[in-house]
């Protein structure tokens, strides 16, 4: 077991972890943050996406020990049922959520884009979510939901 | 993660400590930087090592210098950085473009250029442009270091001349002033798809004549290579459509000469030639 300290959604977390434990397992099993999910398990579907030190990453491709000292944001850090993040509201309004499995990853990829580039083109939006697979709504409504936030049609 | 072997995790504080560790345990150690390839391998349960040496936080390996002569950078520079760096876009636009094709945003944020090189996959996106740039890499051991030409680094798919006690610590290439660049890759789709074949081209065009031509391939031969016989066809010539076609066909001929005619050849032969022609045309700015 190895000790790690990291920031998760603004809170300091100290833990003892197994060496082979992935960041995804740590978030889900130890911290009970169930927004990030395991889809493919090898970095192709993006449903395990979290923001690490200001950049989206696949938490299934990072060992928890590698996140020592890092600052992690998961979907749980964005909003809650009382106060939704503008992207969460917009996804609901645009019907950009169907089964919901990809949604946390999609929203985090979108947030990461808008943090860096508040007024992206449609192409840039598409590119920003190209590492996130959706198998039910299709991407049109998701792109529109992100576009609405970028254009200020949703308060940020 | 299922089917995992027992291994110990080692986090050195600096390059010197990492090299000391490798000198003792190199043959039983895997180095992890971004981990985007290694974690896939570990998930499959095929890894076989005693120690995992994490160099991901070594700031000594995360640097970028540029001068009149060229570029020197650390192996931990990420694909995202390469793709977005204005300096790389200026000095070697085809390298930025190739890095921007790796995996997804998430993968590019973690995956490093050093990892792309050392993993030695035949389809590594950044390698053909780096070879066209005449890239050299620094392999460092405790006692000595050596600079190796990147095109001589690969010995077979996933195999290199890197010794167990050595580590890649720097990547350098000259500034090719006035050159024009082209990169073309064939993949099933734009995002999240490995390159089936890729071609990187650098051309020095002076007064309409090609003074220097460099054509580097990915996934065409077992290891990334320069195709000198095709380069020669272009050198000291004024490019015209026939010449470009001929040089492109030469790349396909080299492939067949190496691998023989296989079941895939009727497909690959015209595709390799067409990709090369497109890369040359891109470099020349013609359609």
Coordinates of C-alpha atoms in Angstrom, one line a residue:
Chain A
X1 CA 0.0 0.0 0.0
X2 CA 1.2 3.5 -0.8
X3 CA 0.0 6.8 0.8
X4 CA -1.3 9.5 -1.5
X5 CA -2.6 13.0 -1.0
X6 CA -4.7 14.8 -3.6
X7 CA -7.4 17.3 -4.0
X8 CA -10.8 16.0 -5.2
X9 CA -13.5 18.5 -5.9
X10 CA -11.8 21.1 -3.7
X11 CA -11.3 18.7 -0.7
X12 CA -8.0 17.3 0.4
X13 CA -8.1 13.5 0.4
X14 CA -5.4 11.3 2.1
X15 CA -5.5 7.6 1.5
X16 CA -3.6 4.4 1.4
X17 CA -4.0 2.6 -1.9
X18 CA -3.0 -0.5 -3.6
X19 CA -0.3 0.1 -6.3
X20 CA -2.3 -1.3 -9.1
X21 CA -5.4 0.6 -8.2
X22 CA -6.5 2.9 -11.0
X23 CA -7.7 6.5 -10.4
X24 CA -11.1 5.4 -11.6
X25 CA -11.3 2.6 -9.0
X26 CA -10.1 4.9 -6.3
X27 CA -12.8 7.5 -7.1
X28 CA -15.6 5.0 -7.3
X29 CA -14.7 2.5 -4.7
X30 CA -13.0 4.5 -2.0
X31 CA -14.6 8.0 -2.5
X32 CA -17.9 6.6 -3.7
X33 CA -17.9 9.2 -6.5
X34 CA -19.9 7.2 -9.1
X35 CA -20.1 9.8 -11.9
X36 CA -17.0 8.5 -13.7
X37 CA -17.8 5.1 -15.1
X38 CA -15.9 2.2 -16.6
X39 CA -16.9 1.7 -20.2
X40 CA -14.2 0.2 -22.3
X41 CA -11.4 0.3 -19.7
X42 CA -8.7 1.2 -22.2
X43 CA -9.1 4.8 -23.0
X44 CA -11.4 4.7 -26.0
X45 CA -14.9 5.6 -24.7
X46 CA -14.2 8.5 -22.4
X47 CA -16.9 7.6 -19.9
X48 CA -14.3 7.6 -17.1
X49 CA -13.3 11.2 -18.0
X50 CA -12.2 13.5 -15.1
X51 CA -10.4 16.8 -15.0
X52 CA -6.9 16.5 -13.6
X53 CA -4.8 19.6 -13.1
X54 CA -7.0 21.5 -15.6
X55 CA -7.0 18.9 -18.3
X56 CA -9.4 16.1 -19.2
X57 CA -8.0 12.6 -18.8
X58 CA -9.2 9.0 -18.8
X59 CA -9.2 7.9 -15.2
X60 CA -9.0 4.3 -16.3
X61 CA -5.5 5.0 -17.8
X62 CA -4.0 6.6 -14.7
X63 CA -2.9 4.7 -11.6
X64 CA -4.1 6.3 -8.4
X65 CA -0.5 6.7 -7.3
X66 CA 0.1 8.9 -10.3
X67 CA -2.5 11.3 -9.1
X68 CA -0.5 12.0 -5.9
X69 CA -0.5 15.8 -5.5
X70 CA -3.0 16.3 -8.3
X71 CA -6.1 18.3 -8.4
X72 CA -9.1 16.3 -9.6
X73 CA -12.6 17.5 -10.6
X74 CA -15.3 14.9 -11.2
X75 CA -18.9 15.6 -12.3
X76 CA -19.8 15.7 -8.6
X77 CA -17.7 18.8 -8.3
X78 CA -19.7 20.7 -10.9
X79 CA -23.2 21.0 -9.5
X80 CA -25.8 19.2 -7.5
X81 CA -29.5 18.6 -7.7
X82 CA -30.3 21.9 -6.0
X83 CA -27.8 23.9 -8.1
X84 CA -27.0 22.6 -11.5
X85 CA -24.0 23.7 -13.5
X86 CA -25.1 25.6 -16.6
X87 CA -23.9 22.7 -18.8
X88 CA -26.0 20.3 -16.8
X89 CA -29.0 22.5 -17.2
X90 CA -28.4 22.9 -20.9
X91 CA -28.0 19.1 -21.4
X92 CA -31.4 18.6 -19.7
X93 CA -33.1 21.4 -21.7
X94 CA -31.7 20.1 -25.0
X95 CA -32.5 16.5 -24.4
X96 CA -28.8 15.8 -24.6
X97 CA -29.2 13.0 -22.0
X98 CA -30.7 9.7 -22.8
X99 CA -29.2 6.7 -20.9
X100 CA -26.8 9.1 -19.1
X101 CA -23.8 6.8 -19.1
X102 CA -21.6 9.1 -21.2
X103 CA -23.0 12.3 -19.7
X104 CA -20.5 13.0 -16.9
X105 CA -17.6 12.6 -19.3
X106 CA -19.3 14.7 -22.0
X107 CA -20.0 17.5 -19.6
X108 CA -16.5 17.5 -18.2
X109 CA -15.0 17.6 -21.7
X110 CA -17.3 20.4 -22.5
X111 CA -16.4 22.3 -19.3
X112 CA -12.7 21.8 -20.0
X113 CA -13.2 23.3 -23.5
X114 CA -15.2 26.3 -22.3
X115 CA -12.7 27.0 -19.5
X116 CA -9.9 27.3 -22.1
X117 CA -11.9 28.7 -25.0
X118 CA -15.2 30.4 -23.9
X119 CA -16.4 30.9 -27.5
X120 CA -15.6 27.8 -29.5
X121 CA -16.7 27.1 -33.0
X122 CA -19.0 24.1 -33.7
X123 CA -15.9 22.3 -35.0
X124 CA -14.0 22.9 -31.8
X125 CA -16.9 21.7 -29.8
X126 CA -17.1 18.5 -31.9
X127 CA -13.3 18.0 -31.5
X128 CA -13.4 18.5 -27.8
X129 CA -15.9 15.6 -27.3
X130 CA -14.3 13.3 -29.9
X131 CA -12.9 11.2 -27.1
X132 CA -16.3 10.7 -25.6
X133 CA -18.6 8.0 -27.1
X134 CA -22.3 8.3 -27.0
X135 CA -24.3 5.3 -28.1
X136 CA -27.9 6.7 -27.8
X137 CA -28.7 10.3 -28.3
X138 CA -26.2 10.9 -31.1
X139 CA -24.1 13.9 -30.9
X140 CA -26.3 16.6 -32.4
X141 CA -28.2 17.5 -29.2
X142 CA -25.0 17.3 -27.1
X143 CA -23.2 19.8 -29.4
X144 CA -26.3 22.1 -29.3
X145 CA -26.4 22.0 -25.5
X146 CA -22.7 23.0 -25.3
X147 CA -23.2 25.6 -28.0
X148 CA -26.0 27.2 -26.0
X149 CA -23.8 27.6 -23.0
X150 CA -20.9 29.0 -25.1
X151 CA -23.2 31.5 -26.7
X152 CA -24.4 32.7 -23.3
X153 CA -27.9 31.4 -23.9
X154 CA -27.4 29.8 -20.5
X155 CA -26.1 31.8 -17.6
X156 CA -22.6 30.7 -16.7
Chain B
X1 CA -7.8 -4.3 -12.3
X2 CA -7.9 -8.0 -13.0
X3 CA -5.1 -10.4 -13.5
X4 CA -2.4 -8.2 -12.0
X5 CA 1.0 -9.2 -11.2
X6 CA 2.7 -8.0 -8.0
X7 CA 5.1 -5.2 -8.6
X8 CA 6.6 -2.4 -6.6
X9 CA 6.1 1.2 -7.3
X10 CA 9.1 3.5 -7.4
X11 CA 9.0 7.2 -7.6
X12 CA 12.4 8.8 -8.0
X13 CA 12.9 12.4 -7.1
X14 CA 15.2 13.2 -10.0
X15 CA 16.8 11.7 -13.2
X16 CA 19.9 10.7 -11.3
X17 CA 17.9 8.6 -8.9
X18 CA 16.0 7.1 -11.7
X19 CA 19.2 6.1 -13.5
X20 CA 20.7 4.7 -10.3
X21 CA 17.6 2.5 -10.0
X22 CA 17.8 1.4 -13.6
X23 CA 21.5 0.5 -13.3
X24 CA 20.5 -2.0 -10.6
X25 CA 17.1 -3.2 -11.7
X26 CA 16.7 -2.1 -15.3
X27 CA 15.8 -5.5 -16.8
X28 CA 13.0 -6.0 -14.3
X29 CA 11.7 -2.5 -14.5
X30 CA 9.1 -0.7 -16.6
X31 CA 9.1 3.0 -16.9
X32 CA 5.8 4.8 -16.7
X33 CA 5.2 8.4 -17.9
X34 CA 1.7 9.2 -19.2
X35 CA 0.8 5.5 -18.9
X36 CA -1.7 5.6 -21.8
X37 CA -0.1 2.5 -23.4
X38 CA 1.1 0.8 -20.3
X39 CA -2.2 0.7 -18.5
X40 CA -3.8 -0.9 -21.5
X41 CA -1.1 -3.5 -21.4
X42 CA -1.6 -4.0 -17.6
X43 CA -5.3 -4.4 -18.1
X44 CA -4.6 -7.3 -20.5
X45 CA -2.5 -8.8 -17.8
X46 CA 0.4 -9.3 -20.1
X47 CA 2.9 -7.1 -18.2
X48 CA 5.8 -8.8 -16.6
X49 CA 7.9 -6.6 -14.4
X50 CA 8.9 -6.3 -10.8
X51 CA 9.2 -2.6 -10.6
X52 CA 7.2 0.3 -12.0
X53 CA 9.4 3.4 -12.2
X54 CA 7.3 6.5 -12.4
X55 CA 9.1 9.4 -14.1
X56 CA 5.9 11.3 -14.8
X57 CA 6.6 14.1 -12.3
X58 CA 10.3 14.6 -13.1
X59 CA 10.4 18.3 -14.2
X60 CA 13.9 17.8 -15.6
X61 CA 12.3 15.8 -18.4
X62 CA 9.7 18.4 -19.2
X63 CA 11.5 21.2 -21.1
X64 CA 11.6 22.8 -24.5
X65 CA 14.4 24.9 -25.9
X66 CA 14.6 26.4 -29.3
X67 CA 17.4 28.3 -30.9
X68 CA 18.8 29.1 -34.4
X69 CA 20.0 25.5 -34.8
X70 CA 16.9 23.7 -33.8
X71 CA 14.9 22.3 -31.0
X72 CA 15.7 20.2 -27.9
X73 CA 12.9 19.0 -25.7
X74 CA 12.2 16.7 -22.9
X75 CA 10.5 13.3 -23.4
X76 CA 7.6 14.3 -21.1
X77 CA 6.2 16.9 -23.5
X78 CA 2.6 15.8 -24.2
X79 CA 0.9 15.4 -27.5
X80 CA -1.5 18.2 -26.6
X81 CA 1.5 20.5 -26.0
X82 CA 3.1 19.5 -29.4
X83 CA -0.2 20.0 -31.2
X84 CA -0.9 23.4 -29.7
X85 CA 2.6 24.9 -29.3
X86 CA 3.0 27.9 -31.6
X87 CA 6.7 27.2 -31.8
X88 CA 6.2 23.6 -33.0
X89 CA 3.5 24.8 -35.4
X90 CA 6.0 27.3 -36.8
X91 CA 9.1 25.1 -36.9
X92 CA 7.6 21.7 -37.7
X93 CA 3.9 22.1 -38.5
X94 CA 3.6 18.5 -39.7
X95 CA 4.8 17.3 -36.2
X96 CA 2.1 19.4 -34.5
X97 CA -0.4 18.0 -37.0
X98 CA 0.7 14.4 -36.3
X99 CA 0.5 14.9 -32.5
X100 CA -3.0 16.3 -32.9
X101 CA -4.1 12.9 -34.4
X102 CA -3.0 10.8 -31.4
X103 CA -6.0 9.2 -29.7
X104 CA -8.4 11.7 -28.1
X105 CA -8.0 14.9 -26.2
X106 CA -7.8 12.8 -23.0
X107 CA -5.1 10.6 -24.4
X108 CA -3.1 13.6 -25.8
X109 CA -3.2 15.3 -22.4
X110 CA -1.4 12.4 -20.8
X111 CA 0.5 10.7 -23.6
X112 CA 4.1 11.9 -24.1
X113 CA 6.3 12.2 -27.1
X114 CA 9.0 10.2 -25.3
X115 CA 6.4 7.4 -24.7
X116 CA 5.4 7.5 -28.3
X117 CA 9.0 6.9 -29.3
X118 CA 10.0 4.3 -26.7
X119 CA 6.9 2.2 -27.0
X120 CA 8.1 1.8 -30.7
X121 CA 4.7 1.0 -32.1
X122 CA 5.0 0.9 -36.0
X123 CA 2.0 3.3 -36.1
X124 CA 3.3 6.0 -33.6
X125 CA 2.0 9.2 -35.1
X126 CA 4.8 11.5 -34.1
X127 CA 7.7 9.3 -35.3
X128 CA 7.5 9.8 -39.1
X129 CA 7.7 13.6 -38.9
X130 CA 10.5 13.3 -36.3
X131 CA 12.4 11.0 -38.6
X132 CA 11.9 13.4 -41.5
X133 CA 13.3 16.1 -39.3
X134 CA 16.4 14.0 -38.7
X135 CA 15.7 13.7 -35.1
X136 CA 18.2 12.5 -32.6
X137 CA 17.4 11.2 -29.1
X138 CA 19.6 11.1 -26.0
X139 CA 19.8 7.7 -24.2
X140 CA 21.2 8.2 -20.8
X141 CA 22.8 5.7 -18.4
X142 CA 24.4 6.3 -15.1
X143 CA 27.9 6.5 -16.5
X144 CA 27.4 7.6 -20.0
X145 CA 24.9 8.9 -22.5
X146 CA 24.7 8.5 -26.2
X147 CA 22.8 10.3 -29.0
X148 CA 21.1 8.0 -31.4
X149 CA 19.5 8.9 -34.7
X150 CA 15.8 8.1 -34.4
X151 CA 15.7 6.2 -37.6
X152 CA 18.3 3.8 -36.2
X153 CA 16.5 3.5 -32.8
X154 CA 13.9 1.0 -33.9
X155 CA 15.0 -2.6 -34.6
X156 CA 11.6 -4.3 -35.0
X157 CA 8.0 -3.5 -34.0
X158 CA 8.0 -2.6 -30.3
X159 CA 11.8 -3.2 -30.1
X160 CA 14.5 -0.7 -29.9
X161 CA 18.3 -0.3 -29.1
X162 CA 17.5 1.2 -25.7
X163 CA 19.4 -0.8 -23.1
X164 CA 17.7 -1.8 -19.8
X165 CA 19.8 0.6 -17.8
X166 CA 19.2 3.5 -20.1
X167 CA 16.4 6.1 -20.3
X168 CA 15.4 8.5 -23.0
X169 CA 16.1 12.0 -21.6
X170 CA 16.1 14.4 -24.6
X171 CA 14.8 14.7 -28.2
X172 CA 16.4 17.1 -30.6
X173 CA 16.0 18.1 -34.2
X174 CA 17.4 20.8 -36.5
X175 CA 15.4 23.7 -37.7
X176 CA 14.8 23.1 -41.4
X177 CA 14.5 26.7 -42.5
X178 CA 12.6 27.2 -45.7
X179 CA 11.4 23.6 -45.9
X180 CA 7.8 22.7 -46.7
X181 CA 6.1 19.9 -44.8
X182 CA 3.4 17.4 -45.4
X183 CA 1.8 14.7 -43.3
X184 CA -0.9 12.3 -44.3
X185 CA -2.4 9.4 -42.3
X186 CA -4.9 6.8 -43.2
X187 CA -7.3 5.8 -40.4
X188 CA -10.8 4.5 -40.2
X189 CA -12.0 7.9 -38.8
X190 CA -10.4 11.1 -37.6
X191 CA -10.7 10.5 -33.8
X192 CA -9.6 7.6 -31.7
X193 CA -8.3 5.6 -34.6
X194 CA -4.8 4.3 -35.0
X195 CA -3.1 5.2 -38.3
X196 CA -3.1 2.3 -40.7
X197 CA -0.3 4.0 -42.7
X198 CA 1.2 7.4 -42.5
X199 CA 3.7 9.5 -44.6
X200 CA 5.7 12.5 -43.5
X201 CA 7.4 14.7 -46.1
X202 CA 9.9 17.6 -45.9
X203 CA 11.0 19.3 -49.0
X204 CA 13.6 22.1 -49.6
X205 CA 12.5 23.9 -52.7
X206 CA 14.8 26.5 -54.1
X207 CA 14.0 28.4 -57.2
X208 CA 11.5 25.7 -58.2
X209 CA 14.0 22.9 -57.8
X210 CA 14.0 20.3 -55.0
X211 CA 17.3 20.6 -53.2
X212 CA 16.5 18.1 -50.4
X213 CA 13.6 15.6 -50.1
X214 CA 12.7 13.6 -47.1
X215 CA 10.0 10.9 -47.1
X216 CA 9.4 9.0 -43.9
X217 CA 6.9 6.3 -43.4
X218 CA 4.8 4.8 -40.6
X219 CA 3.3 1.3 -40.7
X220 CA 4.6 0.8 -44.2
X221 CA 7.8 -1.1 -43.3
X222 CA 8.2 -3.0 -39.9
X223 CA 9.8 0.1 -38.4
X224 CA 9.5 3.8 -39.4
X225 CA 11.9 4.5 -42.2
X226 CA 13.2 7.1 -44.6
X227 CA 12.7 6.0 -48.2
X228 CA 15.9 7.2 -49.8
X229 CA 15.4 5.7 -53.3
X230 CA 12.2 7.8 -53.6
X231 CA 13.9 10.8 -52.1
X232 CA 16.7 10.5 -54.8
X233 CA 14.1 10.6 -57.6
X234 CA 13.0 14.1 -56.4
X235 CA 16.4 15.6 -55.6
X236 CA 17.7 18.3 -58.0
X237 CA 14.5 18.0 -60.0
X238 CA 11.7 20.4 -60.7
X239 CA 8.5 18.8 -59.4
X240 CA 5.8 17.9 -61.9
X241 CA 2.8 15.6 -61.6
X242 CA 4.6 12.6 -63.3
X243 CA 7.7 12.9 -61.1
X244 CA 5.5 13.0 -57.9
X245 CA 3.7 9.9 -59.1
X246 CA 7.0 8.1 -59.9
X247 CA 8.5 8.9 -56.5
X248 CA 5.3 7.8 -54.8
X249 CA 5.3 4.5 -56.6
X250 CA 8.9 4.0 -55.5
X251 CA 7.8 4.1 -51.9
X252 CA 5.3 1.3 -52.6
X253 CA 8.0 -0.6 -54.5
X254 CA 10.3 -0.4 -51.5
X255 CA 7.5 -1.8 -49.3
X256 CA 7.0 -4.7 -51.6
X257 CA 10.7 -5.3 -52.0
X258 CA 11.0 -5.6 -48.2
X259 CA 7.9 -7.6 -47.4
X260 CA 7.3 -9.5 -50.6
X261 CA 3.8 -9.8 -52.2
X262 CA 1.3 -10.6 -49.5
X263 CA -2.4 -11.0 -49.4
X264 CA -2.7 -7.3 -48.5
X265 CA -0.4 -6.0 -51.3
X266 CA -3.1 -5.4 -53.9
X267 CA -4.6 -2.9 -51.4
X268 CA -1.5 -1.5 -49.8
X269 CA 0.5 -0.9 -53.0
X270 CA -1.8 1.8 -54.6
X271 CA -2.7 3.2 -51.1
X272 CA 0.9 3.8 -50.0
X273 CA 1.6 5.4 -53.4
X274 CA -1.5 7.6 -53.1
X275 CA -0.7 8.7 -49.6
X276 CA 2.8 9.6 -50.5
X277 CA 1.6 11.6 -53.5
X278 CA -0.9 13.4 -51.3
X279 CA 1.8 14.2 -48.7
X280 CA 4.1 15.5 -51.4
X281 CA 1.4 17.7 -52.9
X282 CA 0.5 19.0 -49.4
X283 CA 4.1 20.0 -48.9
X284 CA 4.2 21.7 -52.3
X285 CA 0.8 23.3 -51.7
X286 CA -0.7 21.9 -54.9
X287 CA -3.8 19.8 -55.3

